[in-house]
CSV table of C-alpha atoms in Angstrom, one decimal:
chain,number,residue,atom,x,y,z
A,96,MET,CA,-0.1,-0.1,0.0
A,97,GLU,CA,3.2,2.4,0.7
A,98,LYS,CA,4.5,1.4,-2.6
A,99,LEU,CA,1.1,2.2,-4.4
A,100,ALA,CA,0.9,5.6,-2.4
A,101,SER,CA,3.9,7.0,-3.4
A,102,ALA,CA,3.0,6.2,-6.9
A,103,LYS,CA,0.4,8.3,-6.7
A,104,SER,CA,2.7,10.9,-5.3
A,105,CYS,CA,5.1,11.2,-8.3
A,106,LEU,CA,2.8,11.0,-10.7
A,107,LYS,CA,0.7,14.0,-9.4
A,108,LEU,CA,4.2,16.0,-9.6
A,109,LEU,CA,4.5,15.3,-12.9
A,110,GLN,CA,1.1,16.5,-13.2
A,111,VAL,CA,1.8,19.8,-11.6
A,112,MET,CA,5.2,20.4,-13.1
A,113,PRO,CA,5.3,20.7,-16.8
A,114,GLY,CA,8.6,21.0,-17.2
A,115,VAL,CA,9.8,17.9,-15.5
A,116,GLN,CA,7.2,15.9,-17.9
A,117,GLN,CA,8.9,16.8,-20.5
A,118,ALA,CA,11.8,16.9,-19.9
A,119,ALA,CA,10.8,12.9,-18.9
A,120,LEU,CA,9.6,12.2,-21.8
A,121,LEU,CA,11.6,13.8,-24.8
A,122,PRO,CA,13.3,11.7,-26.8
A,123,GLY,CA,16.6,10.3,-27.2
A,124,GLY,CA,17.0,9.3,-23.8
A,125,GLY,CA,16.9,13.1,-22.5
A,126,LEU,CA,15.3,12.0,-19.4
A,127,GLY,CA,18.0,12.5,-17.1
A,128,VAL,CA,18.5,11.7,-13.6
A,129,LEU,CA,15.2,11.7,-12.6
A,130,ALA,CA,13.8,9.4,-15.5
A,131,SER,CA,14.9,5.9,-14.4
A,132,PRO,CA,12.9,6.3,-10.8
A,133,LEU,CA,10.1,7.8,-12.1
A,134,GLN,CA,10.1,5.5,-15.1
A,135,ASN,CA,10.0,2.1,-12.5
A,136,LEU,CA,7.3,3.6,-10.7
A,137,ILE,CA,5.0,3.7,-13.4
A,138,GLN,CA,5.9,0.3,-14.5
A,139,MET,CA,5.1,-0.8,-11.2
A,140,GLN,CA,1.7,-3.4,-11.2
A,141,GLN,CA,-1.6,-3.1,-8.2
A,142,VAL,CA,-0.7,-6.2,-5.7
A,143,ARG,CA,-3.9,-6.8,-4.0
A,144,HIS,CA,-3.0,-9.0,-0.8
A,145,ARG,CA,-5.9,-10.7,1.5
A,146,GLN,CA,-6.3,-9.6,4.6
A,147,THR,CA,-8.8,-12.0,5.5
A,148,LYS,CA,-6.5,-15.0,5.8
A,149,HIS,CA,-6.5,-16.7,9.3
A,150,TRP,CA,-2.9,-16.8,10.5
A,151,ARG,CA,-3.2,-20.2,11.4
A,152,PRO,CA,-3.4,-22.4,8.4
A,153,GLU,CA,-3.9,-26.1,9.8
A,154,PHE,CA,-7.4,-26.0,11.2
A,155,LYS,CA,-8.5,-24.8,7.8
A,156,ARG,CA,-10.8,-27.5,7.5
A,157,LEU,CA,-12.4,-28.0,11.3
A,158,ARG,CA,-12.7,-23.5,10.4
A,159,LYS,CA,-14.6,-24.8,6.9
A,160,LEU,CA,-16.9,-27.4,8.7
A,161,LYS,CA,-18.6,-23.9,11.7
A,162,PHE,CA,-20.6,-22.6,8.6
A,163,VAL,CA,-23.3,-24.8,7.5
A,164,LYS,CA,-25.0,-23.9,4.0
A,165,MET,CA,-28.4,-24.1,3.9
A,166,ASP,CA,-30.8,-24.4,1.4
A,167,LEU,CA,-33.7,-22.0,2.0
A,168,PRO,CA,-37.4,-22.5,1.4
A,169,ASN,CA,-39.3,-21.0,-1.6
A,170,LEU,CA,-41.7,-19.3,0.3
A,171,ARG,CA,-43.3,-17.8,-3.0
A,172,GLU,CA,-43.6,-21.7,-4.2
A,173,LYS,CA,-47.4,-22.6,-4.4
A,174,GLN,CA,-47.6,-26.6,-3.7
A,175,GLU,CA,-50.0,-26.9,-6.5
A,176,ASP,CA,-47.1,-26.1,-8.8
A,177,ILE,CA,-44.8,-28.8,-7.7
A,178,THR,CA,-45.7,-32.1,-9.0
A,179,LYS,CA,-45.6,-35.7,-7.6
A,180,GLU,CA,-42.6,-36.8,-8.3
A,181,GLU,CA,-40.7,-33.6,-7.4
A,182,MET,CA,-42.2,-33.8,-3.9
A,183,ARG,CA,-41.6,-37.5,-3.6
A,184,SER,CA,-38.1,-36.6,-4.1
A,185,ARG,CA,-38.0,-33.7,-1.6
A,186,MET,CA,-39.8,-35.8,1.3
A,187,LYS,CA,-37.3,-39.1,0.5
A,188,GLU,CA,-34.3,-36.4,0.5
A,189,ARG,CA,-35.8,-35.0,4.1
A,190,GLY,CA,-36.1,-38.7,5.2
A,191,VAL,CA,-40.1,-37.7,5.7
A,192,LEU,CA,-42.7,-40.7,5.6
A,193,PRO,CA,-45.8,-39.6,3.0
A,194,PRO,CA,-48.8,-38.7,4.9
A,195,ARG,CA,-51.4,-42.0,5.6
A,196,PRO,CA,-55.2,-41.7,3.9
A,197,TRP,CA,-56.6,-41.7,7.9
A,198,MET,CA,-56.0,-39.2,11.0
A,199,GLU,CA,-54.7,-40.7,14.6
A,200,ARG,CA,-54.6,-38.7,17.3
A,201,PRO,CA,-52.3,-39.9,20.5
A,202,PHE,CA,-54.8,-40.1,23.9
A,203,HIS,CA,-53.9,-40.7,27.3
A,204,ILE,CA,-56.5,-43.5,29.8
A,205,SER,CA,-55.7,-41.7,33.1
A,206,CYS,CA,-58.9,-42.9,35.0
A,207,THR,CA,-61.5,-45.7,34.0
A,208,GLY,CA,-65.2,-44.5,33.6
A,209,GLY,CA,-66.4,-46.3,36.7
A,210,ILE,CA,-66.8,-48.7,39.4
A,211,PHE,CA,-66.3,-52.5,37.7
A,212,GLU,CA,-67.3,-54.9,40.2
A,213,ALA,CA,-68.6,-53.0,42.0
A,214,TYR,CA,-68.8,-53.7,46.2
A,215,VAL,CA,-72.3,-54.2,47.6
A,216,PRO,CA,-72.2,-52.9,51.5
A,217,PRO,CA,-75.0,-55.0,53.6
A,218,GLU,CA,-77.8,-53.8,55.0
A,219,GLY,CA,-78.0,-51.8,58.5
A,220,ASP,CA,-73.6,-51.8,58.4
A,221,GLY,CA,-73.0,-49.8,61.2
A,222,LYS,CA,-75.8,-50.4,63.3
A,223,LYS,CA,-75.6,-54.3,64.0
A,224,SER,CA,-73.6,-56.2,66.1
A,225,ILE,CA,-70.9,-59.1,65.4
A,226,ILE,CA,-72.6,-61.2,67.8
A,227,SER,CA,-76.2,-60.8,66.4
A,228,THR,CA,-77.1,-63.2,63.7
A,229,SER,CA,-77.2,-60.4,61.3
A,230,GLY,CA,-74.2,-59.3,62.1
A,231,ALA,CA,-72.6,-62.6,62.1
A,232,LYS,CA,-74.3,-63.4,58.6
A,233,GLN,CA,-72.4,-60.3,56.7
A,234,LYS,CA,-69.4,-61.2,58.5
A,235,PHE,CA,-69.6,-64.6,56.5
A,236,GLU,CA,-70.2,-63.2,53.0
A,237,PHE,CA,-67.2,-60.8,53.3
A,238,LEU,CA,-65.3,-63.8,53.4
A,239,GLU,CA,-66.8,-65.5,50.4
A,240,LYS,CA,-65.9,-62.1,48.5
A,241,LYS,CA,-63.1,-62.4,50.6
A,242,SER,CA,-60.5,-64.5,47.7
A,243,LYS,CA,-61.3,-62.3,44.9
A,244,SER,CA,-60.0,-59.3,46.5
A,245,LEU,CA,-56.6,-60.8,47.9
A,246,MET,CA,-56.0,-62.0,44.3
A,247,ALA,CA,-56.2,-58.2,42.9
A,248,VAL,CA,-54.1,-57.3,45.8
A,249,ARG,CA,-51.8,-59.4,44.6
A,250,LYS,CA,-51.6,-58.1,41.2
A,251,ILE,CA,-51.0,-54.9,42.7
A,252,ARG,CA,-47.9,-56.2,44.6
A,253,SER,CA,-46.8,-57.3,41.9
A,254,TYR,CA,-46.7,-53.7,40.2
A,255,ASP,CA,-46.1,-51.5,43.4
A,256,GLU,CA,-44.2,-53.3,46.2
A,257,ASN,CA,-44.8,-51.6,49.1
A,258,PHE,CA,-49.0,-51.7,48.2
A,259,ARG,CA,-50.3,-53.1,51.9
A,260,SER,CA,-53.3,-53.4,52.2
A,261,ASP,CA,-53.7,-52.7,56.4
A,262,ASP,CA,-51.6,-49.5,56.0
A,263,PHE,CA,-53.4,-48.4,52.8
A,264,GLY,CA,-56.5,-47.5,54.7
A,265,ALA,CA,-54.9,-44.3,56.9
A,266,GLU,CA,-53.5,-43.1,53.6
A,267,ALA,CA,-56.7,-43.3,51.7
A,268,GLN,CA,-57.8,-41.4,54.8
A,269,ASP,CA,-55.3,-38.2,54.1
A,270,ILE,CA,-56.4,-38.2,50.5
A,271,TYR,CA,-60.0,-38.6,51.4
A,272,ILE,CA,-59.4,-35.4,53.7
A,273,GLN,CA,-57.6,-33.1,51.2
A,274,ALA,CA,-59.8,-33.5,48.7
A,275,HIS,CA,-62.9,-32.5,50.5
A,276,THR,CA,-61.0,-29.7,52.2
A,277,HIS,CA,-59.7,-28.3,48.7
A,278,MET,CA,-63.9,-29.2,47.8
A,279,ALA,CA,-64.8,-27.0,50.1
A,280,ALA,CA,-62.0,-24.8,49.4
A,281,LYS,CA,-62.8,-24.2,45.8
A,282,ASP,CA,-59.5,-25.0,44.8
A,283,LYS,CA,-60.3,-26.2,41.7
A,284,TYR,CA,-56.6,-26.9,41.1
A,285,LYS,CA,-55.1,-28.4,43.8
A,286,ILE,CA,-58.6,-30.9,44.2
A,287,ARG,CA,-57.1,-32.7,40.5
A,288,GLU,CA,-54.1,-34.2,42.6
A,289,PHE,CA,-56.5,-36.1,44.8
A,290,VAL,CA,-59.6,-36.8,42.6
A,291,SER,CA,-59.3,-38.5,39.2
A,292,GLU,CA,-61.2,-36.8,35.8
A,293,ARG,CA,-64.2,-38.4,36.2
A,294,CYS,CA,-64.9,-37.3,39.5
A,295,TYR,CA,-64.2,-33.8,39.4
A,296,PRO,CA,-67.0,-32.7,37.3
A,297,GLU,CA,-69.6,-34.5,40.6
A,298,MET,CA,-67.3,-33.2,43.5
A,299,MET,CA,-67.2,-29.6,42.0
A,300,HIS,CA,-70.7,-29.6,40.5
A,301,ASN,CA,-73.3,-26.3,41.9
A,302,VAL,CA,-70.5,-25.4,44.2
A,303,LYS,CA,-70.7,-22.6,42.6
A,304,ASP,CA,-72.3,-19.1,45.1
A,305,LYS,CA,-72.3,-21.6,47.5
A,306,THR,CA,-70.4,-21.2,51.1
A,307,ILE,CA,-69.2,-24.7,52.3
A,308,ARG,CA,-68.2,-25.3,55.7
A,309,TRP,CA,-66.4,-28.6,56.3
A,310,LYS,CA,-64.6,-30.9,58.9
A,311,PHE,CA,-63.6,-34.3,59.3
A,312,LEU,CA,-63.2,-34.4,63.5
A,313,GLN,CA,-63.0,-38.2,64.5
A,314,SER,CA,-62.7,-41.3,63.2
A,315,LEU,CA,-65.2,-44.4,64.8
A,316,GLU,CA,-63.6,-46.9,63.9
A,317,PRO,CA,-60.1,-47.0,61.7
A,318,PRO,CA,-61.0,-47.0,58.0
A,319,ARG,CA,-60.0,-50.4,56.5
A,320,VAL,CA,-60.4,-52.2,53.1
A,321,VAL,CA,-63.1,-54.2,52.4
A,322,HIS,CA,-63.0,-55.0,48.7
A,323,ALA,CA,-60.2,-54.7,45.7
A,324,ARG,CA,-60.3,-55.8,41.9
A,325,VAL,CA,-57.7,-55.2,38.6
A,326,THR,CA,-58.8,-54.5,35.7
A,327,GLU,CA,-57.4,-54.2,32.7
A,328,VAL,CA,-58.1,-51.4,29.6
A,329,ILE,CA,-57.7,-51.4,25.8
A,330,THR,CA,-54.8,-53.6,26.0
A,331,LYS,CA,-53.6,-56.4,28.6
A,332,GLU,CA,-50.5,-54.2,29.7
A,333,ASN,CA,-52.6,-51.1,30.7
A,334,GLN,CA,-53.7,-52.1,33.6
A,335,PHE,CA,-56.3,-50.3,36.2
A,336,ALA,CA,-56.9,-51.2,40.4
A,337,GLN,CA,-59.6,-49.8,42.2
A,338,VAL,CA,-59.6,-50.6,46.2
A,339,THR,CA,-63.3,-50.1,48.1
A,340,VAL,CA,-62.4,-48.3,52.1
A,341,ARG,CA,-64.6,-48.2,54.6
A,342,PHE,CA,-65.3,-44.6,56.3
A,343,HIS,CA,-67.2,-44.7,59.7
A,344,SER,CA,-66.2,-40.9,61.2
A,345,GLN,CA,-67.7,-38.0,62.8
A,346,GLN,CA,-68.2,-34.9,60.1
A,347,MET,CA,-69.8,-31.6,60.2
A,348,LEU,CA,-71.5,-29.6,57.4
A,349,ALA,CA,-72.9,-26.6,56.3
A,350,ILE,CA,-73.5,-25.2,53.2
A,351,TYR,CA,-75.1,-21.4,52.5
A,352,ASP,CA,-76.5,-19.9,49.7
A,353,ARG,CA,-75.2,-17.0,47.9
A,354,PHE,CA,-76.9,-14.8,50.6
A,355,GLY,CA,-75.8,-16.2,54.0
A,356,ARG,CA,-79.2,-18.7,54.7
A,357,LEU,CA,-78.4,-22.1,55.8
A,358,MET,CA,-79.2,-24.6,53.1
A,359,HIS,CA,-78.1,-28.1,54.8
A,360,GLY,CA,-76.4,-29.2,58.2
A,361,SER,CA,-75.5,-27.1,60.6
A,362,GLU,CA,-72.1,-26.0,62.2
A,363,ILE,CA,-72.8,-27.3,65.9
A,364,ILE,CA,-74.0,-30.3,64.7
A,365,THR,CA,-72.0,-33.4,64.5
A,366,LYS,CA,-72.9,-36.7,62.1
A,367,ASP,CA,-71.9,-40.3,61.9
A,368,VAL,CA,-71.2,-40.7,58.4
A,369,LEU,CA,-70.3,-44.3,57.0
A,370,GLU,CA,-69.1,-44.4,53.4
A,371,TYR,CA,-67.9,-46.7,50.9
A,372,VAL,CA,-65.2,-45.0,48.9
A,373,VAL,CA,-63.5,-46.2,45.6
A,374,PHE,CA,-59.6,-45.9,45.3
A,375,GLU,CA,-58.0,-46.0,41.8
A,376,LYS,CA,-54.7,-45.5,40.7
A,377,HIS,CA,-53.0,-46.8,37.3
A,378,ILE,CA,-50.6,-49.0,38.5
A,379,SER,CA,-49.5,-49.7,34.5
A,380,ASN,CA,-47.7,-46.5,35.0
A,381,GLU,CA,-44.7,-45.3,37.1
A,382,TYR,CA,-46.0,-42.3,38.7
A,383,GLY,CA,-49.4,-43.4,38.9
A,384,LYS,CA,-50.9,-42.2,42.3
A,385,TRP,CA,-54.1,-43.6,44.6
A,386,ARG,CA,-57.0,-40.6,44.1
A,387,LEU,CA,-60.4,-40.9,44.7
A,388,HIS,CA,-62.9,-42.1,42.1
A,389,ASP,CA,-66.5,-43.0,43.6
A,390,LYS,CA,-68.6,-43.2,46.2
A,391,ILE,CA,-70.6,-46.0,46.8
A,392,ILE,CA,-74.4,-45.4,47.6
A,393,PRO,CA,-76.4,-48.5,48.3
A,394,ASP,CA,-80.2,-49.4,47.1
A,395,TRP,CA,-81.3,-49.6,50.2
A,396,LEU,CA,-80.2,-46.3,51.3
A,397,PRO,CA,-83.1,-44.2,51.7
A,398,ALA,CA,-83.7,-41.0,49.3
A,399,LYS,CA,-82.1,-38.0,50.9
A,400,GLN,CA,-84.5,-34.8,51.1
A,401,PRO,CA,-83.7,-32.5,48.8
A,402,ALA,CA,-82.6,-29.2,50.6
A,403,PRO,CA,-85.1,-26.6,51.0
A,404,ILE,CA,-84.5,-23.0,49.2
A,405,THR,CA,-85.4,-20.4,50.6
A,406,TYR,CA,-86.8,-17.0,48.6
A,407,ARG,CA,-87.7,-13.9,49.3
A,408,LEU,CA,-91.4,-12.5,49.3
A,409,ILE,CA,-92.0,-9.1,47.4
A,410,GLU,CA,-95.5,-7.3,48.4
A,411,ASP,CA,-97.7,-5.5,46.7
A,412,ALA,CA,-98.0,-2.2,48.0
A,413,GLU,CA,-101.6,-0.6,47.7
A,414,GLU,CA,-101.5,2.5,45.5
A,415,PRO,CA,-103.1,6.0,47.3
A,416,PRO,CA,-106.1,7.1,46.3
A,417,LYS,CA,-106.4,9.7,43.7
A,418,GLU,CA,-107.9,13.1,44.0
A,419,LEU,CA,-110.6,14.0,41.6
A,420,SER,CA,-111.6,16.8,40.2
A,421,ALA,CA,-115.0,17.9,39.4
A,422,GLY,CA,-114.5,16.9,35.8
A,423,ASP,CA,-114.0,13.5,36.7
A,424,ALA,CA,-116.1,13.0,39.1
A,425,GLU,CA,-118.8,13.4,36.7
A,426,VAL,CA,-117.5,11.2,34.1
A,427,LYS,CA,-117.1,8.8,37.1
A,428,GLN,CA,-120.9,9.0,38.1
A,429,VAL,CA,-121.7,8.8,34.7
A,430,ASP,CA,-120.2,5.8,34.4
A,431,SER,CA,-121.8,3.8,37.6
A,432,VAL,CA,-125.3,4.5,36.4
A,433,SER,CA,-124.2,2.9,32.7
A,434,GLU,CA,-123.3,-0.3,34.7
A,435,GLN,CA,-126.5,-1.3,36.7
A,436,PRO,CA,-127.2,-4.6,36.3
A,437,LYS,CA,-129.6,-6.1,33.8
A,438,GLU,CA,-131.9,-7.8,35.5
A,439,GLN,CA,-132.7,-4.9,37.6
A,440,LEU,CA,-133.6,-2.7,34.2
A,441,GLN,CA,-135.6,-5.9,33.0
A,442,LEU,CA,-137.6,-5.6,36.6
A,443,ALA,CA,-137.5,-2.0,36.1
A,444,THR,CA,-139.1,-2.2,32.5
A,445,PRO,CA,-142.6,-4.0,33.0
A,446,VAL,CA,-143.8,-1.5,36.5
A,447,GLU,CA,-143.0,1.7,33.8
A,448,SER,CA,-145.5,-0.1,31.4
A,449,SER,CA,-148.2,-1.0,33.8
A,450,HIS,CA,-148.6,2.9,34.9
A,451,THR,CA,-148.2,4.3,31.3
A,452,LYS,CA,-151.3,1.7,30.3
A,453,PRO,CA,-154.5,3.5,29.7
A,454,SER,CA,-157.4,1.5,31.3
A,455,LEU,CA,-160.9,0.7,29.4
A,456,SER,CA,-164.2,1.9,31.9
A,457,ILE,CA,-167.8,-0.3,31.8
C-alpha cells in the first residue's frame, strides 16, 4: 500500500510540474536523473494482499465445518405447482414419510369411566353388632368375597411393592380429607391431585355461589379395605386398580347460599357418617398415584330430601287513592249509572209500562 501511495504522489508531481514532464518524455534519452525512478514507479503493477486469511492455516478444515450451508425454502412457491415426483424426491431427501390417508391422534386414558364389580354394602352396616345373627351373616358373606380381593391385592403388589392393605386405610383417609378440604375451599387446581378426572365434575358440581363449611372430626372405626379389583383397558399391559375403603367417622357440614342463608346441615351439630369410597390407581404407570374415584351409594339407602330453598317474598304495595277533580267526578257518576245490572233494568221496565197503559171503563 505504501508503494502505491508513492507512485500516486509521483504522478501528481508530474502533472503539477510541466517542465519535468516534458523532460521526462523527451526522445533520445533526454530523461536525465529523474527518468529511471519515475519510469520504475509508473511500470509497477498493483498487487492486492488478502487480509482476511487466518494466521493459523492448519485448522482450515475444522473452521470450514463451523459454517453450514442451508437451502432456504422458496416461500413464494405454491404447492399446486409442485409435481408428485418432485414432492416425492424432496420428502425422500429429507427423510419424511408420506402422509397416511387416515388421521390418528394419540390419547391418554388416565382413569376408568366407573366402578367395575362394585362392592355391595350389607344392609344395616354400622348399626348391627357382630354378636347378633344378622351381623354374623354379614361377616360370613364378607369372607366369601374376600378371595377375589386377595388375588387383586397380589396383582397390585406385583406393580407396587410397597402396597399393604392394612396400611392403605390411613393413606386413603388422608386423600379423602385433602380432597374434601380443597372442595370446600373451591380450589379447582389442587383438588385434581387427589381426585380422578371422573370424580372432579361430580365433586365441583353446583359449588358455585355457595359457602361450604366442612370438617373431619374423628374416626369412629379405623378405615379398612373391604374390596379390591384389577382390570385392563384396551390392552393387557394397561392395568387399573380400584380399592374400596370403608369410612365410619364424625363430620360437620354446613352449606350456605349466596345470601348467607343456611341450606343444609349445621356448624354446631356433628353427624356419624358411614361411607364406602373407591380409590383408583393406574398401576401400569410408574408415576401413578391413588386418587379418589367414586362413592358407593347402596340401593337400600333411603333417598335424601332436597335442601330447602328460600325465596324472598315481595308484597304488592297498595296505591294511595287519587284526588278527583269536578270533571272526573261527573264522568265517574255517568259510568256508574251505565253499569247497573241488567236484571234491575228488566224488572223496572214492566212496572213503568203498567202505569202508562190506558184502562177501559165499563
